[in-house]
mmCIF file of C-alpha atoms in Angstrom:
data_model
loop_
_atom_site.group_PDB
_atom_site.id
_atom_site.type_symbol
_atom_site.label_atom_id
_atom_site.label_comp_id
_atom_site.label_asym_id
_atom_site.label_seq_id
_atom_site.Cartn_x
_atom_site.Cartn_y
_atom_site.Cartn_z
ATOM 1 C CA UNK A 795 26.221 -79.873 -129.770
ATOM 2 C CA UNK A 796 23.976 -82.997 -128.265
ATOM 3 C CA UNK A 797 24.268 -80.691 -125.149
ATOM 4 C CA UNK A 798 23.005 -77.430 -126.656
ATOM 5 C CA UNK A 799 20.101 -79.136 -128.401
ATOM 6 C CA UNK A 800 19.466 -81.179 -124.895
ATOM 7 C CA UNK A 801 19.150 -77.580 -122.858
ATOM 8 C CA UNK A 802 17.347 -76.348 -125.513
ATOM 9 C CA UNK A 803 14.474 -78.615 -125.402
ATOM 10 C CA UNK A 804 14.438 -78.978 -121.762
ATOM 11 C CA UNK A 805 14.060 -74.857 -121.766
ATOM 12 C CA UNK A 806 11.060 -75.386 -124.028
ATOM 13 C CA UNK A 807 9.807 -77.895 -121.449
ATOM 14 C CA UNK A 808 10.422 -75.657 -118.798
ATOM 15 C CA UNK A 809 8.227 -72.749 -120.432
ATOM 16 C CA UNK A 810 5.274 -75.391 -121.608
ATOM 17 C CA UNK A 811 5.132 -76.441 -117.702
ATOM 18 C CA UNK A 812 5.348 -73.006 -116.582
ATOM 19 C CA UNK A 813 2.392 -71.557 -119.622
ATOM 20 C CA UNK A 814 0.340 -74.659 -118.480
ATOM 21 C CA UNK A 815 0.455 -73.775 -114.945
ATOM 22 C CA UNK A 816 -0.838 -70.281 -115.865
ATOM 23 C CA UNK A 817 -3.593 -71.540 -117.773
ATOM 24 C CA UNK A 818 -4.599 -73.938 -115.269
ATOM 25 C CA UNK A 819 -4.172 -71.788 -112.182
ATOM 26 C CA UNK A 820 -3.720 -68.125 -112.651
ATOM 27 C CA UNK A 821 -6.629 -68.539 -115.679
ATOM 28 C CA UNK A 822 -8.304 -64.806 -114.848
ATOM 29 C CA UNK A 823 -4.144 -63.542 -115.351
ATOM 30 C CA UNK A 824 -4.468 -65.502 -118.842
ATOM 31 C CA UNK A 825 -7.706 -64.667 -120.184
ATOM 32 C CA UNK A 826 -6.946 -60.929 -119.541
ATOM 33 C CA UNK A 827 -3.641 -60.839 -121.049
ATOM 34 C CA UNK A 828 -4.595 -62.889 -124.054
ATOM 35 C CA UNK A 829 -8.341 -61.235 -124.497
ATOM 36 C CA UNK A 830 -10.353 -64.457 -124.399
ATOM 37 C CA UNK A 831 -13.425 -63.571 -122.318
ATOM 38 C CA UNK A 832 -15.999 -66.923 -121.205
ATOM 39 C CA UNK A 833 -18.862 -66.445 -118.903
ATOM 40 C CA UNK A 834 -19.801 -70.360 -118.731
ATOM 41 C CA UNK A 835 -18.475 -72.821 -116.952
ATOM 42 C CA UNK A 836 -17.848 -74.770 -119.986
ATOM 43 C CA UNK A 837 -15.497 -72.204 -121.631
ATOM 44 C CA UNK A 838 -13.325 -71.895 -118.619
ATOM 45 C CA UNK A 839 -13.115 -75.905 -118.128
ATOM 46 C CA UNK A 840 -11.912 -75.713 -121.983
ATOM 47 C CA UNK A 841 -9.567 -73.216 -121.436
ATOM 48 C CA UNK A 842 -7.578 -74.947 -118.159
ATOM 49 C CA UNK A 843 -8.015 -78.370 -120.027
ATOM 50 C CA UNK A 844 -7.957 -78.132 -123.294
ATOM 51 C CA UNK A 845 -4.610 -75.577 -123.057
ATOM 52 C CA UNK A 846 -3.470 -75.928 -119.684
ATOM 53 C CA UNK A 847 -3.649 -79.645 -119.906
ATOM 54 C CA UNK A 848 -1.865 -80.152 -123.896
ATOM 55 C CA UNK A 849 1.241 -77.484 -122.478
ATOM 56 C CA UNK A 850 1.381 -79.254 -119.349
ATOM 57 C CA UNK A 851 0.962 -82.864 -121.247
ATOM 58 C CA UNK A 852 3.790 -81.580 -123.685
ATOM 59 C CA UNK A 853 6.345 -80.843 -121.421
ATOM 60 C CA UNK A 854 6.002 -83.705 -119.875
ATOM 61 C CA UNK A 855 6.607 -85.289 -122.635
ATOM 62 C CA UNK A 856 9.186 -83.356 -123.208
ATOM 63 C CA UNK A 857 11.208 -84.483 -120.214
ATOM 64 C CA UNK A 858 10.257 -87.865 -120.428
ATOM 65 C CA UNK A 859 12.295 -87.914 -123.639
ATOM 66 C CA UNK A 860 15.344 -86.493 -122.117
ATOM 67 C CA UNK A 861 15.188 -89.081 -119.432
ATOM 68 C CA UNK A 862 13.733 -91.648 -120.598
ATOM 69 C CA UNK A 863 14.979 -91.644 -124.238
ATOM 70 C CA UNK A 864 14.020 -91.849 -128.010
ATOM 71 C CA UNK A 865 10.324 -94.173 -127.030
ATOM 72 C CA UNK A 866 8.865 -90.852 -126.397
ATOM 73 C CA UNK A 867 10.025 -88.960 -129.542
ATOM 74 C CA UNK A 868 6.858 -89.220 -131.430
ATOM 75 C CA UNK A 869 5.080 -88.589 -128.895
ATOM 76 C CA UNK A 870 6.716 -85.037 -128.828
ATOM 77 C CA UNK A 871 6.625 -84.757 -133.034
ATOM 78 C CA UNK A 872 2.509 -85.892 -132.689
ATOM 79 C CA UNK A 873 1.435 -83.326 -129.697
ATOM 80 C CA UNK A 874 3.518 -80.546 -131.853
ATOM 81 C CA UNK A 875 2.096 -81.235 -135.478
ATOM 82 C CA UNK A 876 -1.644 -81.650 -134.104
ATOM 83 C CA UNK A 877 -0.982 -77.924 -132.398
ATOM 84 C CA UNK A 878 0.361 -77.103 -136.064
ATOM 85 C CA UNK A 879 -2.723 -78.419 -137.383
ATOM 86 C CA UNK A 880 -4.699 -76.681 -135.523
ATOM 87 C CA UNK A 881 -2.921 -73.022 -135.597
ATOM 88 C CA UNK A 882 -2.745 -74.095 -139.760
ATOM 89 C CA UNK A 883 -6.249 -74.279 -139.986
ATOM 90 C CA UNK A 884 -7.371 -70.920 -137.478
ATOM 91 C CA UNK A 885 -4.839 -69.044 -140.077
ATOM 92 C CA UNK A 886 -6.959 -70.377 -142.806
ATOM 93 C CA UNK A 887 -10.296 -70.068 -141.341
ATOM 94 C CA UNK A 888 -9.773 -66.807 -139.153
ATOM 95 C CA UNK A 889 -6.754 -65.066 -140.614
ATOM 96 C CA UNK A 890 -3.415 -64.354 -139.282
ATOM 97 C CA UNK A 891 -2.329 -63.697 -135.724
ATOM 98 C CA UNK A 892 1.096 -62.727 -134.536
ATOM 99 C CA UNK A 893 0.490 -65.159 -131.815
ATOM 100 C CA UNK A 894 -0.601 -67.914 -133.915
ATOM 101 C CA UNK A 895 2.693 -67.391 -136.038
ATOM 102 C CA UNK A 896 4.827 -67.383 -133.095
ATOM 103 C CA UNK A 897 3.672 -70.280 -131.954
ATOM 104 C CA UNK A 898 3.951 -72.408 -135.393
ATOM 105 C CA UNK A 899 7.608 -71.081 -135.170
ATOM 106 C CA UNK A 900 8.023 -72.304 -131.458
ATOM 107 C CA UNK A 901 6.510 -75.889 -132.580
ATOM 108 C CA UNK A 902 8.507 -76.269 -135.757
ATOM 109 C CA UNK A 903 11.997 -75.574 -133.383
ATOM 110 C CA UNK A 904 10.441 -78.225 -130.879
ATOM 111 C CA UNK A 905 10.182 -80.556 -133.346
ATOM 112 C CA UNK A 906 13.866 -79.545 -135.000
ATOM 113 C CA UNK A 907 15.262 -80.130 -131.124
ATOM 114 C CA UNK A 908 13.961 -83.151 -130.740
ATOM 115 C CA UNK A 909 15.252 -84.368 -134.567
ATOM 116 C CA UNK A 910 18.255 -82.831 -133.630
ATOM 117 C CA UNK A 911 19.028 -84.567 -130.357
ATOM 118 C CA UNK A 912 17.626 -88.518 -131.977
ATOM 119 C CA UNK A 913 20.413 -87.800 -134.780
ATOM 120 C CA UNK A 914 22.893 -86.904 -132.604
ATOM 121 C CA UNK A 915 22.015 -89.358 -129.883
#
């Protein structure tokens, strides 16, 4: 089961790297297929750092838990609730999104994995 959970996470990793990537360097691709439109500077610099950089900085962390062990647990558990936060308070303040749903879901299973694995571990 340790295994399972293990693959799981590092799979979630895998697709934070991957989403961070694509907001960092294929961020035309992103803003198209999401419909975010900036014309500044400013908005675009958000967009790679400010969501490139947390996906990226998550599954980093993500792997530095599987390799490195438990020390970087909360840091997983604190990136995830903060995007919780976040989404909690966009669905309060600009109504539900199916995207902003999914991705509550996706953090709340992130967080289970990594519970999951420090219980089993």
């Amino acid at each position: 089961m340790l295994i399972i959970l293990k693959v799981g996470l590092g799979l979630m990793g895998l697709l934070l790297l991957t989403m961070g990537g694509r907001w960092i360097f294929s961020l035309e691709k992103m803003m198209a297929d999401t419909g975010i439109s900036t014309t500044a500077n400013i908005g675009r610099s958000n967009l790679r750092g400010d969501i490139g950089g947390l996906l990226i900085t998550s599954g980093i962390a993500i792997f530095l838990f599987l390799f490195h062990g438990e020390v970087w647990a909360l840091t997983i558990i604190g990136l995830m609730a903060a995007v919780i936060l976040g989404r909690v308070v966009s669905l309060i303040a600009d109504g539900k999104s199916k995207e902003g749903v999914i991705g509550i879901v996706f953090e709340l299973i992130t967080i289970g994995l990594v519970i999951g694995i420090l219980r089993l571990g």
